[in-house]
Short mmCIF file of C-alpha atoms in Angstrom, two decimals:
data_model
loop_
_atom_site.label_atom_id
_atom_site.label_comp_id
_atom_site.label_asym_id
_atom_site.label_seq_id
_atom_site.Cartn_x
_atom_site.Cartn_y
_atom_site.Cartn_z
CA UNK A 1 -58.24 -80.05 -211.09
CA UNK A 2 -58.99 -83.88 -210.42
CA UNK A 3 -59.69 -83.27 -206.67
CA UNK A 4 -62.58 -80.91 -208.34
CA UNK A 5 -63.62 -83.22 -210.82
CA UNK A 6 -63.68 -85.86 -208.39
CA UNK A 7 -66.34 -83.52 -205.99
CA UNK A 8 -68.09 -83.27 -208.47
CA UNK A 9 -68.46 -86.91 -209.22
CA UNK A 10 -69.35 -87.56 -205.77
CA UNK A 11 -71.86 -85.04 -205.80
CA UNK A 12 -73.82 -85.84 -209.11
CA UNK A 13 -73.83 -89.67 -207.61
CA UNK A 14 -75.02 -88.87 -204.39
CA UNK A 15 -78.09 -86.56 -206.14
CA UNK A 16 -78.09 -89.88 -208.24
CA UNK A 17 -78.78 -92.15 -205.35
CA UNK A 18 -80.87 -89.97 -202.98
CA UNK A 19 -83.35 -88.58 -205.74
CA UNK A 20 -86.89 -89.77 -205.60
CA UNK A 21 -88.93 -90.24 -208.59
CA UNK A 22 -92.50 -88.45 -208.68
CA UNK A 23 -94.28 -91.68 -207.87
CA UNK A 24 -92.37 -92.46 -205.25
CA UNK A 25 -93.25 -89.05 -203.46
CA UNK A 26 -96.95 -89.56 -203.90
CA UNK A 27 -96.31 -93.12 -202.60
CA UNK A 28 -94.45 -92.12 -199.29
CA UNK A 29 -97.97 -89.58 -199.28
CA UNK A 30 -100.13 -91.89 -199.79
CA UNK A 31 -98.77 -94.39 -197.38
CA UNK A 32 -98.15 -91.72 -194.32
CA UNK A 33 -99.07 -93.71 -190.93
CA UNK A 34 -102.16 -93.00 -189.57
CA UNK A 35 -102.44 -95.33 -186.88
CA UNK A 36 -104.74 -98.45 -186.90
CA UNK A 37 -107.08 -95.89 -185.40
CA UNK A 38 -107.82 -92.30 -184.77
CA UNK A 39 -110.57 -90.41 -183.86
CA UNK A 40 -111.11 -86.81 -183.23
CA UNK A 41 -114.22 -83.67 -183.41
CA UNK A 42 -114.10 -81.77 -186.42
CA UNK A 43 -115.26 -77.96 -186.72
CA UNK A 44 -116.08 -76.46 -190.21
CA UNK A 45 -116.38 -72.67 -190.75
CA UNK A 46 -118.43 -72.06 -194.36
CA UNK A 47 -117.75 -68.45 -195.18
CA UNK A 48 -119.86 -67.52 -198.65
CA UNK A 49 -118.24 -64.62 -200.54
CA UNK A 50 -120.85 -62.33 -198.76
CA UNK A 51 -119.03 -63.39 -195.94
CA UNK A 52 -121.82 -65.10 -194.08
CA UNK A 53 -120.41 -67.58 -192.15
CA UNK A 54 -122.15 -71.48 -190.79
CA UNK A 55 -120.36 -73.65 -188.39
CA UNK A 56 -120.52 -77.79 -188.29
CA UNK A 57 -118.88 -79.87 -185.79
CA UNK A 58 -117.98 -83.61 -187.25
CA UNK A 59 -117.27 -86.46 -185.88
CA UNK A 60 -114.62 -88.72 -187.22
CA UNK A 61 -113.54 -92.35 -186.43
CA UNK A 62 -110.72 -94.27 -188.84
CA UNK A 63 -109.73 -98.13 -188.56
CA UNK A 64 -107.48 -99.98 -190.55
CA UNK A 65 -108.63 -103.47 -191.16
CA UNK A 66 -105.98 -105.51 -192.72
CA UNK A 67 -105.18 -103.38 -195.88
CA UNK A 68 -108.61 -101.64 -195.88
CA UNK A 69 -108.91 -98.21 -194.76
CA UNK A 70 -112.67 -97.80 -192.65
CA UNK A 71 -113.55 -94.54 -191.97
CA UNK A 72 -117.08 -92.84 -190.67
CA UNK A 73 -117.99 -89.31 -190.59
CA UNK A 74 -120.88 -88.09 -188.87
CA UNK A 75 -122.41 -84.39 -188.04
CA UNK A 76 -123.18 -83.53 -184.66
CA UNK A 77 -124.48 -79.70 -184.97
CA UNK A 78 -126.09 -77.92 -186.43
CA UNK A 79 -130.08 -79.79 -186.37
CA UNK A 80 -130.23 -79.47 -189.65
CA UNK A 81 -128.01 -81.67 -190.56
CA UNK A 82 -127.32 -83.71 -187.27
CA UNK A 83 -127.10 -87.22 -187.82
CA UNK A 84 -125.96 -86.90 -191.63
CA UNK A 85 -123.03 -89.36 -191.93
CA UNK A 86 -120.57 -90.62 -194.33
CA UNK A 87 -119.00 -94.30 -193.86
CA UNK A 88 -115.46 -95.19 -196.57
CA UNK A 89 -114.14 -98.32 -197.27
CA UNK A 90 -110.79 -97.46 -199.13
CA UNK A 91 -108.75 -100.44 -200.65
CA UNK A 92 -105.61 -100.62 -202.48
CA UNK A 93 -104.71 -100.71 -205.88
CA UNK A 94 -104.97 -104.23 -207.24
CA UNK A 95 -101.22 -106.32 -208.58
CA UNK A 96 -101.46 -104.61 -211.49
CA UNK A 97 -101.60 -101.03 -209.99
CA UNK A 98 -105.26 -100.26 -211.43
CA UNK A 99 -107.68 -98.47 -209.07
CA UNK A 100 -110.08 -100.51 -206.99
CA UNK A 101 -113.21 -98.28 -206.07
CA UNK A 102 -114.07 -97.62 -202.88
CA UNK A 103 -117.32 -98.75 -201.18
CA UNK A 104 -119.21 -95.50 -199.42
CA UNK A 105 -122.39 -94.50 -198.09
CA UNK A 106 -123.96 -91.45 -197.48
CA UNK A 107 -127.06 -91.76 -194.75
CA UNK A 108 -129.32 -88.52 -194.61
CA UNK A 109 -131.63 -88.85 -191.74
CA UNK A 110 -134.75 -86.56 -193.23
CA UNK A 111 -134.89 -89.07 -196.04
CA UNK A 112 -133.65 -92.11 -193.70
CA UNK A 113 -132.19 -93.25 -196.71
CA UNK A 114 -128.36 -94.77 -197.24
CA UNK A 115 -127.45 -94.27 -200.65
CA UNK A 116 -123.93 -95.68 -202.13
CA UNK A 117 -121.82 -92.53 -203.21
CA UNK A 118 -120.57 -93.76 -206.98
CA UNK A 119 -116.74 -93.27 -207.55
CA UNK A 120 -117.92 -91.15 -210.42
CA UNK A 121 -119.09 -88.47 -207.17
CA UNK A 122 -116.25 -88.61 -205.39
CA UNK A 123 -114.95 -85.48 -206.73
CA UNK A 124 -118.24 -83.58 -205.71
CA UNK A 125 -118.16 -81.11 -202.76
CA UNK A 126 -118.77 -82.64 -199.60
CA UNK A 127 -122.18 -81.99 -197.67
CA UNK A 128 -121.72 -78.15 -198.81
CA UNK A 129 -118.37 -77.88 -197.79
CA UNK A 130 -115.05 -77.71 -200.08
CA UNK A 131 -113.48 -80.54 -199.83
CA UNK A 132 -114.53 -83.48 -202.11
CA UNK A 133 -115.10 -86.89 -200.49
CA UNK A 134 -111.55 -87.59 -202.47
CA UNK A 135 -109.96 -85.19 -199.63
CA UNK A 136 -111.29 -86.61 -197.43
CA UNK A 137 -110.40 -89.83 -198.01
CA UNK A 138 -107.28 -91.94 -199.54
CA UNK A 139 -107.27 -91.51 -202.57
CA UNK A 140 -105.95 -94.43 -204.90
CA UNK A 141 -102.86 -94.25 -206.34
CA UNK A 142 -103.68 -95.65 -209.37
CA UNK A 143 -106.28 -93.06 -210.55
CA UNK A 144 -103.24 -90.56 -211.40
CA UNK A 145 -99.99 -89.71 -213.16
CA UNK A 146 -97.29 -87.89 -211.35
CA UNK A 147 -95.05 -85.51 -212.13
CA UNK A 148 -92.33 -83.41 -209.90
CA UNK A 149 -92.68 -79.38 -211.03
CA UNK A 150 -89.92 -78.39 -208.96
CA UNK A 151 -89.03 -77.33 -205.19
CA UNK A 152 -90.14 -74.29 -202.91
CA UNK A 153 -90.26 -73.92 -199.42
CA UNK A 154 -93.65 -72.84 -197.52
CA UNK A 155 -93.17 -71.40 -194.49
CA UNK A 156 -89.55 -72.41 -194.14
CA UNK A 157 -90.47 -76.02 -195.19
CA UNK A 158 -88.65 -77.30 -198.02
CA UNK A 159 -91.28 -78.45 -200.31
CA UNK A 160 -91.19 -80.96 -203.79
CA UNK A 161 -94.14 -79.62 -206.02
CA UNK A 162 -96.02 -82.55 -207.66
CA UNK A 163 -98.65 -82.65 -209.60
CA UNK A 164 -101.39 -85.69 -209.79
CA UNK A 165 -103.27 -85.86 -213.30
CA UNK A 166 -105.99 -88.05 -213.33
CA UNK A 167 -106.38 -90.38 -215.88
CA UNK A 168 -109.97 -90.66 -216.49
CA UNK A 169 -110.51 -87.46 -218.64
CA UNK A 170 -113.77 -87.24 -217.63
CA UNK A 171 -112.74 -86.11 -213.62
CA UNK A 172 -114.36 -82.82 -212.50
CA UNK A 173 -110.62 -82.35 -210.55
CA UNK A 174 -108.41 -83.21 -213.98
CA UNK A 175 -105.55 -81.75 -212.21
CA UNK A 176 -103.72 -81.40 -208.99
CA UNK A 177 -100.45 -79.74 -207.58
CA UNK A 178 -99.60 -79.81 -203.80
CA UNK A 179 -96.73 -78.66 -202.26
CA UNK A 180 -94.90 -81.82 -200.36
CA UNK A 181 -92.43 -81.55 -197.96
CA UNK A 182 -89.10 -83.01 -198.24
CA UNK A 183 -88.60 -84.39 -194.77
CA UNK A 184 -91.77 -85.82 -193.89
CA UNK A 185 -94.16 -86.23 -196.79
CA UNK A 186 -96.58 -84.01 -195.72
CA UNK A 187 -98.97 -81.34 -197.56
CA UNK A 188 -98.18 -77.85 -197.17
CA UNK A 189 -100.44 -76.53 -199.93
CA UNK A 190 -102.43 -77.25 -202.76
CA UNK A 191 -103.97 -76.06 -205.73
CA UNK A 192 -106.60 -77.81 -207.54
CA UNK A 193 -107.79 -77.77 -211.75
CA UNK A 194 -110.77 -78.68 -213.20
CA UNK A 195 -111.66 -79.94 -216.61
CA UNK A 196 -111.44 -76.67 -218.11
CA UNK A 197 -107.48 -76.25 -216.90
CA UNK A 198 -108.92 -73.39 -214.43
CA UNK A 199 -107.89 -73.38 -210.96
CA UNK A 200 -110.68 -73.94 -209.05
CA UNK A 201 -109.41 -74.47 -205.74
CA UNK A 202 -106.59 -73.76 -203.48
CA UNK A 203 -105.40 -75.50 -199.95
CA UNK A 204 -103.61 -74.30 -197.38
CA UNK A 205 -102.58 -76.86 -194.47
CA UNK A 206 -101.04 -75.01 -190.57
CA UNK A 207 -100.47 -76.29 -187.19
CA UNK A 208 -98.89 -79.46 -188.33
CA UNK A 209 -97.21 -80.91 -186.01
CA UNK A 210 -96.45 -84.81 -184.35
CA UNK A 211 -99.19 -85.97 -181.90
CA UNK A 212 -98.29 -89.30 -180.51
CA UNK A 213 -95.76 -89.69 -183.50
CA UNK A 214 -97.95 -89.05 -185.93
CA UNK A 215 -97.79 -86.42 -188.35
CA UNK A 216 -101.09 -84.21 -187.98
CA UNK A 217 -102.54 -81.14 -189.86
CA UNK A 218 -104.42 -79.23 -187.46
CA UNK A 219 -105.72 -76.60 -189.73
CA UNK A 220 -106.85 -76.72 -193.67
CA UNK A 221 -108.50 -74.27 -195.67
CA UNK A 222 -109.59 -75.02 -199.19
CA UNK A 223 -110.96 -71.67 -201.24
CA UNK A 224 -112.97 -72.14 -204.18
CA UNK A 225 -111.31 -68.82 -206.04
CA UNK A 226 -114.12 -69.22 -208.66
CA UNK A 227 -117.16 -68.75 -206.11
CA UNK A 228 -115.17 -66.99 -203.26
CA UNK A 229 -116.48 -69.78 -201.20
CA UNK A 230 -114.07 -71.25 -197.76
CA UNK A 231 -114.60 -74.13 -195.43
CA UNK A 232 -111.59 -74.04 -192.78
CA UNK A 233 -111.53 -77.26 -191.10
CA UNK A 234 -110.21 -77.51 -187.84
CA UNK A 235 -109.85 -80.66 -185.79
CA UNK A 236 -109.50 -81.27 -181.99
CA UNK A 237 -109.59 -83.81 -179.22
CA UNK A 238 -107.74 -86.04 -181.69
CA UNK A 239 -106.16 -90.03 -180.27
CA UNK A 240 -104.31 -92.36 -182.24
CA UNK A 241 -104.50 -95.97 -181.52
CA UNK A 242 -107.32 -95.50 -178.64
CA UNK A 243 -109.85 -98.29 -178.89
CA UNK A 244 -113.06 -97.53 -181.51
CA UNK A 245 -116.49 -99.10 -181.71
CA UNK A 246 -115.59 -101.48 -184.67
CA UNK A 247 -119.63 -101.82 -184.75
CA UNK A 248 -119.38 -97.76 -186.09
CA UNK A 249 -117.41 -98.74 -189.58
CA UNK A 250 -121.40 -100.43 -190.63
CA UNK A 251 -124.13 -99.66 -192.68
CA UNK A 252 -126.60 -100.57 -189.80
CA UNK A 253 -125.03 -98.12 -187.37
CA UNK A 254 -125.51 -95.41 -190.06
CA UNK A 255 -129.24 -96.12 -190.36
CA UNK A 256 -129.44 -96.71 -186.60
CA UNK A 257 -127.91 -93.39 -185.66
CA UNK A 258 -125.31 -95.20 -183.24
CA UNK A 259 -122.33 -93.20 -184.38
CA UNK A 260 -122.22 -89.66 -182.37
#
């Protein structure tokens, strides 16, 4: 009887010490190595619920400058919107743990215009796809709550789900849930709310996989289930820690058309 009294001790201490609090999951997320570069061709597949489909290939370039995460976008096909680009300046959260806004521009060539995307638009669809610019990007920390919903695998993979509520009641996305999983942090799945409490949107992440000992997703699908809407994008050609034109992460190059 105390030999199975004493098991049980051990165990409840060890689930004690080895548990991770909700915030520390979407810290270990948030923080996932990405290499103080990477670059790689994106393609996008738009399928409308007629199931017309339009393809976009992407550039994209990343750089980590001190604490600051630089990254530029740009679309290579098809004309009509060749040359649109998208250049990120993510920070972190300040001492206190409060949101600092990332700088962003948007350059569309036809106008030959660079206009700053607000943080107030960074839960807007991206270019027609989607994905907001907040999936794109890192998004801070400090703009949600966190809360663990409970475990499931996908796929095999033992998952944590955890849902993100933003604080500013006034989001478009009020709520999100993605599927985490336990051994390396990474997103499985995801579902997305909006103000109303609907879902909106849902995620679904494949071929990830380590590429130069970095955890990549080579595959994600986000579904608006409200529109019947889908943008699968699929990346290629991808290098981690390969030199990158520091002289892309600009507004100038933007306006100049330099990145390709």
């Amino acid at each position: 009887m105390k030999k199975n009294i004493l098991t049980l001790v051990v165990i409840l201490l060890s689930a004690c010490c080895f548990s991770q609090t909700a915030e520390e999951i979407a810290k270990a997320v948030h923080d996932l190595p990405l290499g103080d570069t990477s670059s790689y061709t994106a393609l996008l597949t738009l399928t409308d619920k007629a199931g017309k489909t339009r393809t976009r290939e992407i550039g994209y370039y990343y750089m980590k400058e001190g604490k600051t995460d630089k990254t530029v976008m740009v679309f290579r096909t098809p004309k009509d919107v060749a040359g649109v680009s998208y250049l990120s300046f993510d920070y972190p959260d300040d001492a206190n743990g409060m949101p600092v806004d990332s700088d962003s521009w948007l350059y569309l060539p036809a106008m030959k215009k660079v206009r700053r995307v607000s943080g107030s638009s960074k839960d807007d669809d991206f270019q027609g796809t989607d994905f907001t610019y907040d999936d794109l990007g890192t998004r801070s920390l400090g703009k949600d709550t966190f809360k663990i919903l409970g475990e499931e695998s996908v796929g095999g993979v033992a998952c944590w789900i955890l849902e993100y509520t933003a604080k500013d009641a006034k989001a478009k996305v009020s709520r999100r849930v993605y599927w985490i999983g336990k051994e390396n942090y990474v997103t499985y799945k995801g579902e997305m709310y909006n103000q109303k409490g609907e879902l909106q949107k849902e995620l679904t992440c494949e071929n990830i996989s380590k590429i130069d000992g970095y955890w990549t997703t080579g595959k994600s699908t986000m579904t608006n289930v409200l529109t019947k809407h889908t943008t699968v994008y699929e990346i290629k050609d991808i290098s981690y820690d390969k030199p990158v034109n520091a002289n892309f992460f600009t507004v100038a190059a933007l306006e100049r058309g330099q990145v390709k």
